[in-house]
Coordinates of C-alpha atoms in Angstrom, one line a residue:
X55 CA 9.7 11.6 -29.7
X56 CA 6.5 12.8 -27.8
X57 CA 6.9 9.4 -25.9
X58 CA 10.0 10.0 -25.0
X59 CA 9.2 11.7 -21.4
X60 CA 6.9 8.6 -20.2
X61 CA 10.2 6.4 -20.9
X62 CA 12.3 9.2 -18.3
X63 CA 9.5 8.2 -15.8
X64 CA 11.0 4.7 -15.9
X65 CA 14.6 5.2 -17.0
X66 CA 15.5 8.5 -14.5
X67 CA 15.1 6.5 -11.1
X68 CA 17.1 3.4 -12.8
X69 CA 19.8 6.2 -14.0
X70 CA 20.1 7.6 -10.6
X71 CA 21.1 4.2 -8.9
X72 CA 24.0 3.7 -11.4
X73 CA 25.3 7.3 -10.4
X74 CA 24.8 6.6 -6.6
X75 CA 26.5 3.6 -7.3
X76 CA 29.5 4.7 -9.7
X77 CA 30.1 7.8 -7.5
X78 CA 33.0 6.1 -5.6
X79 CA 34.5 8.2 -3.1
X80 CA 31.2 10.4 -2.7
X81 CA 29.4 8.3 -0.1
X82 CA 28.5 11.3 2.0
X83 CA 27.2 13.2 -1.3
X84 CA 24.8 9.8 -2.1
X85 CA 21.8 11.1 -0.6
X86 CA 21.7 14.3 -2.6
X87 CA 22.6 12.6 -6.0
X88 CA 19.6 10.4 -5.2
X89 CA 17.2 13.4 -4.3
X90 CA 18.4 15.0 -7.8
X91 CA 17.0 11.8 -9.7
X92 CA 14.1 11.3 -7.7
X93 CA 13.2 15.0 -8.2
X94 CA 13.3 14.8 -11.6
X95 CA 11.3 11.8 -12.2
X96 CA 9.0 13.3 -10.2
X97 CA 9.0 16.8 -12.3
X98 CA 9.0 14.4 -15.6
X99 CA 5.7 12.5 -14.0
X100 CA 4.0 15.8 -13.1
X101 CA 4.8 17.1 -16.8
X102 CA 3.7 14.6 -18.7
X103 CA 0.0 14.2 -16.7
X104 CA -1.6 16.2 -19.9
X105 CA 0.1 13.9 -22.5
X106 CA -1.8 10.7 -20.9
X107 CA -3.9 9.7 -23.8
X108 CA -4.7 6.1 -23.3
X109 CA -3.0 4.5 -25.5
X110 CA 0.0 2.4 -26.6
X111 CA 3.4 4.5 -26.9
X112 CA 7.0 3.5 -27.8
X113 CA 9.0 1.4 -26.1
X114 CA 6.1 -1.1 -25.1
X115 CA 4.6 1.2 -22.8
X116 CA 0.8 1.9 -22.1
X117 CA 0.5 5.7 -20.8
X118 CA -3.0 5.3 -19.7
X119 CA -4.6 6.7 -16.6
X120 CA -4.8 3.1 -14.8
X121 CA -1.0 2.6 -15.0
X122 CA 0.3 6.5 -15.0
X123 CA -1.5 7.9 -11.9
X124 CA 0.4 4.8 -9.8
X125 CA 3.4 5.9 -11.3
X126 CA 2.9 9.6 -10.4
X127 CA 2.1 8.5 -6.9
X128 CA 5.1 6.5 -6.9
X129 CA 7.2 9.1 -8.4
X130 CA 6.4 11.7 -6.1
X131 CA 6.0 10.2 -3.1
X132 CA 9.3 8.1 -3.6
X133 CA 11.3 11.9 -4.3
X134 CA 9.9 13.0 -1.0
X135 CA 10.8 10.1 0.9
X136 CA 14.3 10.7 -0.3
X137 CA 14.2 14.3 1.2
X138 CA 13.3 12.8 4.1
X139 CA 15.9 10.0 4.4
X140 CA 18.5 13.0 4.1
X141 CA 17.6 13.4 8.1
X142 CA 16.4 9.9 9.0
X143 CA 19.5 7.8 7.5
X144 CA 22.2 10.4 8.2
X145 CA 23.8 8.7 11.1
X146 CA 23.4 5.4 9.1
X147 CA 26.5 3.2 7.2
X148 CA 26.1 2.0 3.7
X149 CA 24.0 4.8 2.4
X150 CA 24.9 4.6 -1.2
X151 CA 23.2 0.7 -1.2
X152 CA 20.1 2.5 0.6
X153 CA 19.7 5.3 -2.0
X154 CA 20.3 2.9 -4.5
X155 CA 17.8 0.6 -3.8
X156 CA 15.3 3.5 -3.1
X157 CA 15.7 4.9 -6.3
X158 CA 15.7 0.7 -8.0
X159 CA 12.4 0.8 -6.5
X160 CA 10.7 3.7 -7.8
X161 CA 12.2 2.5 -11.2
X162 CA 10.5 -0.8 -11.1
X163 CA 7.4 -0.1 -10.1
X164 CA 7.2 2.9 -12.7
X165 CA 8.1 0.4 -15.5
X166 CA 5.8 -2.5 -14.0
X167 CA 2.7 -0.3 -14.3
X168 CA 3.9 1.6 -17.6
X169 CA 4.2 -1.4 -19.0
X170 CA 2.6 -3.0 -22.4
X171 CA 4.3 -6.5 -22.3
X172 CA 3.0 -9.3 -19.7
X173 CA 6.8 -10.3 -19.4
X174 CA 8.5 -7.2 -18.5
X175 CA 5.4 -6.5 -16.4
X176 CA 6.1 -9.8 -14.5
X177 CA 10.2 -9.5 -14.2
X178 CA 9.9 -6.2 -12.8
X179 CA 7.0 -7.7 -10.3
X180 CA 10.0 -9.9 -9.8
X181 CA 12.6 -7.3 -9.2
X182 CA 10.5 -6.0 -6.4
X183 CA 10.5 -9.1 -4.5
X184 CA 14.2 -8.6 -4.5
X185 CA 14.2 -4.8 -3.7
X186 CA 11.7 -5.7 -0.8
X187 CA 14.0 -7.9 0.7
X188 CA 17.3 -5.7 0.7
X189 CA 15.1 -2.7 2.0
X190 CA 13.8 -4.9 4.9
X191 CA 17.1 -6.4 5.8
X192 CA 19.4 -3.3 5.2
X193 CA 20.3 -2.8 8.8
X194 CA 22.6 -5.7 9.2
X195 CA 22.9 -4.9 12.9
X196 CA 19.5 -5.8 13.2
X197 CA 19.3 -9.4 14.1
X198 CA 15.9 -9.3 13.4
X199 CA 15.9 -8.2 10.3
X200 CA 17.7 -10.8 8.4
X201 CA 15.0 -13.5 9.2
X202 CA 12.3 -11.2 8.4
X203 CA 13.9 -10.0 4.7
X204 CA 14.0 -13.7 4.2
X205 CA 10.5 -14.5 4.8
X206 CA 9.6 -11.3 2.6
X207 CA 11.5 -13.2 0.0
X208 CA 10.4 -16.6 0.1
X209 CA 6.5 -15.3 -0.3
X210 CA 7.7 -12.7 -3.0
X211 CA 9.0 -15.3 -5.1
X212 CA 5.9 -17.5 -4.4
X213 CA 4.1 -14.9 -6.1
X214 CA 6.5 -14.2 -8.5
X215 CA 6.2 -18.2 -9.7
X216 CA 2.3 -18.1 -9.1
X217 CA 1.9 -15.0 -11.5
X218 CA 4.4 -16.3 -14.1
X219 CA 2.4 -19.3 -14.0
X220 CA -1.0 -17.4 -14.3
X221 CA -0.2 -15.1 -17.1
X222 CA 1.4 -18.2 -18.9
X223 CA -2.1 -20.1 -18.6
X224 CA -3.7 -16.8 -19.7
X225 CA -1.5 -16.9 -22.6
X226 CA -1.8 -20.1 -23.7
X227 CA -5.3 -20.6 -23.1
X228 CA -6.9 -17.4 -24.9
X229 CA -4.4 -18.4 -27.5
X230 CA -3.2 -14.6 -27.8
X231 CA -0.8 -14.2 -30.3
X232 CA 1.7 -11.7 -28.2
X233 CA 2.8 -11.2 -24.7
X234 CA 1.2 -7.4 -25.0
X235 CA -1.2 -7.4 -21.8
X236 CA -3.8 -6.1 -24.4
X237 CA -3.3 -9.0 -26.6
X238 CA -3.6 -11.1 -24.3
X239 CA -7.1 -9.7 -22.5
X240 CA -8.4 -9.0 -26.1
X241 CA -8.4 -12.5 -26.6
X242 CA -9.4 -13.5 -23.5
X243 CA -12.6 -11.4 -24.2
X244 CA -12.9 -13.0 -27.7
X245 CA -12.3 -16.7 -27.0
X246 CA -15.4 -19.2 -27.2
X247 CA -13.2 -22.2 -27.2
X248 CA -14.7 -24.8 -24.0
X249 CA -11.2 -26.6 -23.9
X250 CA -9.4 -23.2 -23.4
X251 CA -12.2 -22.0 -20.5
X252 CA -10.3 -24.0 -17.6
X253 CA -6.7 -22.6 -18.4
X254 CA -8.2 -19.1 -18.2
X255 CA -10.1 -19.9 -15.1
X256 CA -7.3 -21.4 -13.4
X257 CA -5.0 -18.4 -14.5
X258 CA -7.3 -15.8 -13.5
X259 CA -7.2 -17.3 -10.0
X260 CA -3.3 -17.5 -10.1
X261 CA -3.0 -13.7 -10.9
X262 CA -5.8 -12.8 -7.8
X263 CA -3.3 -15.2 -5.6
X264 CA -0.1 -13.3 -7.0
X265 CA -1.7 -9.9 -6.3
X266 CA -2.6 -11.2 -3.0
X267 CA 0.9 -12.2 -1.8
X268 CA 2.2 -8.7 -2.7
X269 CA -0.7 -6.6 -1.4
X270 CA -0.7 -8.5 1.5
X271 CA -4.2 -9.9 1.6
X272 CA -5.5 -12.2 4.3
X273 CA -4.1 -15.1 4.7
X274 CA -1.2 -14.3 2.3
X275 CA 0.0 -11.4 4.7
X276 CA 2.5 -12.6 7.2
X277 CA 5.5 -11.4 5.6
X278 CA 4.2 -8.1 6.4
X279 CA 4.8 -7.6 10.2
X280 CA 8.4 -8.5 9.9
X281 CA 8.9 -6.4 7.1
X282 CA 8.2 -3.2 10.0
X283 CA 12.5 -4.2 10.2
X284 CA 13.0 -1.6 7.2
X285 CA 13.9 1.7 8.1
X286 CA 10.5 4.0 8.3
X287 CA 11.4 5.9 5.1
X288 CA 11.7 2.4 3.6
X289 CA 8.5 1.1 4.9
X290 CA 7.0 4.1 3.6
X291 CA 8.3 3.3 0.3
X292 CA 7.2 0.1 0.2
X293 CA 4.1 -0.3 2.0
X294 CA 2.3 3.5 0.6
X295 CA 4.0 4.3 -2.1
X296 CA 5.2 1.6 -4.3
X297 CA 5.2 -1.8 -4.1
X298 CA 2.4 -3.2 -2.3
X299 CA 0.4 -1.1 -4.7
X300 CA 1.4 -3.3 -7.5
X301 CA -1.5 -6.2 -6.6
X302 CA -4.1 -4.1 -6.4
X303 CA -2.9 -2.5 -10.1
X304 CA -2.9 -6.3 -11.4
X305 CA -6.5 -7.0 -10.4
X306 CA -7.5 -3.9 -11.8
X307 CA -5.7 -4.2 -15.0
X308 CA -6.9 -7.5 -15.6
X309 CA -10.4 -6.9 -14.2
X310 CA -12.3 -6.2 -17.6
X311 CA -10.9 -9.1 -19.1
X312 CA -11.4 -11.9 -15.7
X313 CA -14.9 -10.1 -14.5
X314 CA -16.2 -12.9 -16.7
X315 CA -14.2 -15.9 -15.1
X316 CA -17.0 -17.6 -13.1
X317 CA -16.8 -16.7 -9.0
X318 CA -13.5 -14.6 -9.9
X319 CA -15.3 -11.1 -9.2
X320 CA -16.8 -12.5 -6.2
X321 CA -13.4 -13.7 -4.7
X322 CA -11.6 -10.3 -5.2
X323 CA -14.6 -9.1 -3.4
X324 CA -14.6 -11.4 0.1
X325 CA -10.3 -11.4 -0.1
X326 CA -11.1 -7.6 0.1
X327 CA -13.7 -7.5 2.5
X328 CA -12.3 -10.3 4.9
X329 CA -8.7 -8.6 5.2
X330 CA -10.3 -4.8 5.8
X331 CA -12.0 -6.3 9.4
X332 CA -9.1 -8.8 10.0
X333 CA -6.4 -6.8 9.6
X334 CA -8.3 -3.8 11.6
X335 CA -8.5 -6.0 14.2
X336 CA -5.0 -6.7 14.1
X337 CA -4.1 -3.2 14.3
X338 CA -6.5 -2.2 16.7
X339 CA -4.5 -4.7 19.5
X340 CA -0.7 -3.7 18.0
X341 CA 1.5 -1.7 20.5
X342 CA 4.4 -1.1 17.7
X343 CA 3.2 1.7 15.9
X344 CA 4.7 0.8 12.8
X345 CA 3.2 -3.0 13.4
X346 CA -0.1 -0.5 13.5
X347 CA 0.7 1.2 10.3
X348 CA 1.3 -2.3 8.2
X349 CA -1.8 -3.9 9.6
X350 CA -3.4 -0.8 8.5
X351 CA -2.4 -0.7 5.0
X352 CA -3.7 -4.5 4.9
X353 CA -6.8 -3.3 5.8
X354 CA -6.9 -0.1 3.3
X355 CA -6.0 -2.1 0.7
X356 CA -8.4 -4.5 1.1
X357 CA -10.8 -1.6 0.4
X358 CA -9.2 -1.4 -2.9
X359 CA -9.4 -5.5 -3.9
X360 CA -13.5 -4.8 -2.3
X361 CA -13.6 -2.0 -4.5
X362 CA -12.3 -3.9 -7.5
X363 CA -14.4 -6.7 -7.2
X364 CA -17.7 -4.6 -6.9
X365 CA -16.6 -3.6 -10.4
X366 CA -15.6 0.4 -8.6
X367 CA -12.6 0.4 -10.7
X368 CA -12.2 4.8 -10.3
X369 CA -13.1 3.8 -6.3
X370 CA -10.4 1.5 -6.2
X371 CA -7.9 3.8 -8.2
X372 CA -9.0 7.0 -6.1
X373 CA -8.3 5.5 -2.6
X374 CA -5.0 3.9 -3.9
X375 CA -3.8 7.3 -4.3
X376 CA -5.2 8.7 -1.7
X377 CA -4.0 6.2 0.6
X378 CA -0.9 6.2 -0.9
X379 CA -0.6 10.3 0.4
X380 CA -1.8 9.4 4.0
X381 CA -0.3 6.4 4.7
X382 CA 2.7 8.0 3.3
X383 CA 2.7 11.0 5.5
X384 CA 2.0 8.9 8.8
X385 CA 4.5 6.2 8.5
X386 CA 7.1 9.6 7.8
X387 CA 5.4 10.8 11.0
X388 CA 6.2 7.6 13.2
X389 CA 9.5 7.7 11.7
X390 CA 10.1 10.8 13.3
X391 CA 8.9 9.8 16.6
X392 CA 11.2 6.6 16.5
X393 CA 13.9 8.9 15.0
X394 CA 13.4 11.0 18.4
X395 CA 12.6 8.5 21.1
X396 CA 14.4 5.4 19.7
X397 CA 11.4 3.2 20.4
X398 CA 8.2 2.0 18.6
X399 CA 6.7 1.0 21.4
X400 CA 3.6 3.0 21.7
X401 CA 3.0 1.7 25.4
X402 CA 6.6 3.9 26.1
X403 CA 4.9 6.8 24.3
X404 CA 2.6 9.8 25.4
X405 CA 2.7 13.4 25.4
X406 CA 5.0 13.8 22.1
X407 CA 2.8 16.9 20.8
X408 CA 4.2 19.0 23.2
X409 CA 7.9 18.0 22.1
X410 CA 7.1 17.6 18.7
X411 CA 4.3 19.3 17.4
X412 CA 5.3 19.6 13.7
X413 CA 5.2 15.8 13.8
X414 CA 1.8 15.5 16.2
X415 CA 0.2 18.1 13.7
X416 CA 1.4 16.0 10.9
X417 CA 0.4 12.6 12.2
X418 CA -3.1 14.1 13.0
X419 CA -3.6 15.2 9.6
X420 CA -3.1 11.8 8.6
X421 CA -5.4 9.7 10.7
X422 CA -7.9 12.4 9.9
X423 CA -7.4 11.2 6.3
X424 CA -7.4 7.4 7.2
X425 CA -10.1 7.2 9.8
X426 CA -12.4 9.3 6.8
X427 CA -13.1 12.7 8.2
X428 CA -15.2 14.5 5.9
X429 CA -13.8 16.6 3.1
X430 CA -10.4 14.5 4.0
X431 CA -9.8 12.8 0.4
X432 CA -9.3 9.4 2.2
X433 CA -13.1 10.4 3.2
X434 CA -13.9 10.8 -0.3
X435 CA -12.5 7.5 -1.8
X436 CA -13.5 5.7 0.8
X437 CA -17.4 6.6 0.5
X438 CA -17.3 5.7 -3.2
X439 CA -16.0 2.6 -2.6
X440 CA -19.1 1.9 0.2
X441 CA -21.3 3.6 -2.5
X442 CA -20.2 1.0 -5.5
X443 CA -20.8 -1.6 -3.1
X444 CA -24.3 -0.5 -2.4
X445 CA -24.6 -0.1 -6.2
X446 CA -23.9 -3.6 -6.5
X447 CA -25.9 -4.9 -4.1
X448 CA -23.2 -6.6 -2.2
X449 CA -24.5 -5.9 1.4
X450 CA -22.9 -8.8 3.4
X451 CA -19.1 -8.0 2.2
X452 CA -20.5 -4.4 2.8
X453 CA -21.1 -5.0 6.3
X454 CA -17.9 -6.2 7.0
X455 CA -16.2 -3.0 5.4
X456 CA -18.6 -0.4 7.7
X457 CA -17.4 -2.8 10.5
X458 CA -13.7 -2.5 9.6
X459 CA -14.4 1.2 8.9
X460 CA -15.7 1.6 12.7
X461 CA -12.4 0.0 13.9
X462 CA -10.4 1.8 11.7
X463 CA -11.1 4.8 13.8
X464 CA -10.5 3.6 16.9
X465 CA -7.4 2.3 16.0
X466 CA -6.2 5.2 14.3
X467 CA -7.5 7.8 16.9
X468 CA -6.5 5.3 19.8
X469 CA -3.0 5.4 18.3
X470 CA -2.5 9.2 18.1
X471 CA -4.1 9.8 21.7
X472 CA -1.4 6.9 22.9
X473 CA 1.6 8.4 21.4
X474 CA 0.9 12.4 21.7
X475 CA -1.4 13.6 24.1
X476 CA -1.5 13.0 27.7
X477 CA 1.7 13.4 30.1
X478 CA 5.3 13.0 28.8
X479 CA 6.4 9.9 29.1
X480 CA 10.3 9.2 29.8
X481 CA 10.9 8.1 26.4
X482 CA 9.7 11.3 25.4
X483 CA 10.9 13.8 27.4
X484 CA 14.4 14.6 25.6
X485 CA 13.1 14.1 22.2
X486 CA 12.9 16.8 19.5
X487 CA 11.5 18.3 16.5
X488 CA 13.0 16.3 13.6
X489 CA 15.5 18.1 11.3
X490 CA 14.2 20.1 7.8
X491 CA 14.7 17.3 5.6
X492 CA 12.4 15.4 7.6
X493 CA 10.0 18.6 8.3
X494 CA 9.4 19.1 4.7
X495 CA 7.9 16.4 3.1
X496 CA 5.5 16.0 6.4
X497 CA 4.5 19.4 5.3
X498 CA 3.6 18.7 1.7
X499 CA 2.0 15.7 2.7
X500 CA -0.5 17.2 5.5
X501 CA -1.4 19.7 2.5
X502 CA -2.5 16.9 -0.1
X503 CA -4.0 14.6 2.3
X504 CA -7.3 16.9 2.9
X505 CA -6.5 18.6 -0.7
X506 CA -5.8 15.7 -3.0
X507 CA -9.7 15.1 -3.8
X508 CA -9.8 18.2 -5.9
X509 CA -7.7 16.0 -8.9
X510 CA -10.4 13.7 -9.3
X511 CA -11.2 15.2 -12.7
X512 CA -7.6 13.9 -13.7
X513 CA -7.9 10.2 -12.6
X514 CA -11.8 10.0 -13.8
X515 CA -11.4 11.1 -17.3
X516 CA -7.5 9.4 -17.4
X517 CA -9.7 5.9 -16.3
X518 CA -12.4 6.7 -18.7
X519 CA -9.8 6.6 -21.5
X520 CA -8.1 3.5 -20.2
X521 CA -11.2 1.6 -19.7
X522 CA -14.2 1.8 -22.2
X523 CA -17.3 0.6 -21.8
X524 CA -16.7 0.6 -17.5
X525 CA -19.3 3.3 -17.3
X526 CA -16.3 5.7 -15.9
X527 CA -17.4 9.0 -16.9
X528 CA -14.9 12.3 -16.4
X529 CA -16.6 14.0 -13.2
X530 CA -16.1 17.4 -11.2
X531 CA -15.0 17.9 -8.1
X532 CA -18.0 19.8 -7.5
X533 CA -20.1 16.5 -9.0
X534 CA -17.9 14.4 -6.1
X535 CA -19.0 16.8 -3.6
X536 CA -22.7 16.5 -4.3
X537 CA -22.6 12.8 -5.2
X538 CA -20.9 12.3 -1.7
X539 CA -23.2 14.1 0.3
X540 CA -26.2 12.9 -1.3
X541 CA -25.4 9.2 -1.2
X542 CA -26.5 6.2 1.0
X543 CA -23.2 5.1 1.4
X544 CA -22.4 8.7 3.4
X545 CA -24.9 7.8 6.0
X546 CA -22.6 4.6 6.2
X547 CA -19.8 6.5 6.5
X548 CA -20.8 8.6 9.2
X549 CA -22.5 6.3 11.3
X550 CA -19.1 4.3 11.1
X551 CA -17.3 7.9 12.3
X552 CA -19.5 8.5 14.9
X553 CA -19.6 5.5 16.6
X554 CA -16.1 4.9 16.2
X555 CA -15.6 8.1 18.1
X556 CA -17.7 7.1 20.7
X557 CA -15.6 4.0 21.3
X558 CA -12.5 5.8 21.4
X559 CA -14.0 8.1 24.0
X560 CA -14.7 4.9 26.1
X561 CA -11.8 3.1 24.5
X562 CA -10.7 1.6 28.2
X563 CA -14.0 0.7 29.3
X564 CA -14.5 -0.6 25.9
X565 CA -11.2 -2.8 25.1
X566 CA -11.7 -3.6 28.9
X567 CA -15.0 -5.2 28.7
X568 CA -13.6 -7.5 25.3
X569 CA -10.6 -8.2 27.7
X570 CA -13.2 -10.0 30.0
X571 CA -16.0 -10.9 27.6
X572 CA -14.4 -11.7 24.3
X573 CA -11.4 -13.4 25.6
X574 CA -10.5 -15.8 22.6
X575 CA -11.1 -12.4 19.9
X576 CA -9.0 -10.4 21.6
X577 CA -5.9 -13.5 21.9
X578 CA -6.7 -14.0 18.2
X579 CA -6.2 -10.3 17.2
X580 CA -2.9 -10.2 19.2
X581 CA -2.0 -13.5 17.9
X582 CA -2.5 -12.3 14.2
X583 CA -5.5 -14.5 14.2
X584 CA -2.9 -17.5 14.4
X585 CA -1.8 -17.3 10.5
X586 CA 1.6 -16.6 11.7
X587 CA 1.8 -20.1 13.4
X588 CA 0.2 -21.8 10.5
X589 CA 3.0 -20.4 8.2
X590 CA 5.6 -20.8 10.8
X591 CA 4.8 -24.7 10.9
X592 CA 5.1 -25.0 7.2
X593 CA 8.7 -23.1 7.5
X594 CA 9.7 -25.4 10.2
X595 CA 8.7 -28.5 8.2
X596 CA 10.4 -27.2 5.3
X597 CA 13.8 -26.3 7.2
X598 CA 13.7 -29.7 8.9
X599 CA 13.3 -31.1 5.6
X600 CA 16.5 -29.4 4.3
X601 CA 18.2 -31.0 7.3
X602 CA 17.6 -34.5 7.1
X603 CA 18.6 -34.1 2.9
X604 CA 22.1 -32.4 4.1
X605 CA 22.2 -35.4 6.1
X606 CA 21.6 -38.1 3.6

């Protein structure tokens, strides 16, 4: 009976989605039903925090800190996004479908990260692919949405197949006696047969590939920019609060068993470090505010992969939670701008702070969290990742992460200055502050962004129980402050911040110099380093092949 509250965290969103679907004739009330279900889920998740024990629970759930805190973020942020949607989606059609999709996504992610069974986890992982497609393609009047949704589904299903194959190889190669995640991991750790090692190795790399697809890591990220055709509330849900975090969760969950696979941790490290820098450069040259945030999400998830590869699991999860909060804030603030002006083009937006001071302040807080301003949660979590890399002597990969931190400061503060400062542009002239239902989530997230780091004791103790033998110990907020400001990584963080601010002050001159002297690099940044063309060619060949088969 004591495990029932954990089951509610998974079941309540699905029950809410069913209620919304069945409430025919009450379409105008569907949002309030969804908010009720979302709030109930968030309350249930918060209520069971003291009961997280790091072990197996009833209903094949694993209620350890590794999965539970991700479910907590999904539940609380999902509830705030539902409240925001009451205003943002008020004039849209098919609202019961939208609210059902949001609740199903929250429930699927909660079930995924709390499941102790690899097959259940994989099926919920696959459900996230279909839900992502449905949310991206929600607005059927937007002609760009349908092809973007299809691409997201194609990549998602490819990742699903890779995950099923990877888990199958891990299960078969390890000789596990069941599909329990801990059974498989225990069997991998205990195996000694040389004939099983190739299967385990192949399975380990397939799990990594599936994670890269889900978390949009280079080069398997090209579905993500198009996914910004989703409503802004849906983008916050998918990118910050729920689905894209699942890839990081997967590599964290299997890290203790797969870290001994030859080259696996190095692959995770370099995947993250390359993604950090490449996606930050793409964000620097993005004019679409949502695409800028999408590339930023890739980059920050790259920091989490980088942390896992260097063995800093606490740093990875701490940054996952911090990022979920400040990136949700940024997406929702951007949504308020889009809602008020009707455009996502930052070239047409300026001076918005004078018309929308609440939104401007919220976006500024989000930028401070993203860029790592001291005493923001993002500052502490990113510093912990850099410190882990220093401790692991990963200097080359750390150099890329450090450069990525500089570029992050530049693109985030440049976006704030472009959109919210300066003279009021024609698109902003008639803008007004968002309704209360949209302002409340912004206010809550604006408080959580600078103060979430105070919960480090809960996170660290939860991971200590979840991953014994990984050297993770419970730490207090005071200890975190002392360690952060006394570490060599602090110097890297401050240097990155100062260099970034200096470039922002001279951004027109610096970007102009790059246009003249680094033309190829600038073109590559604007063209997404041509990865999109590569996959477009592959998709084109596939389409021509299908047409040829049809003619035959």
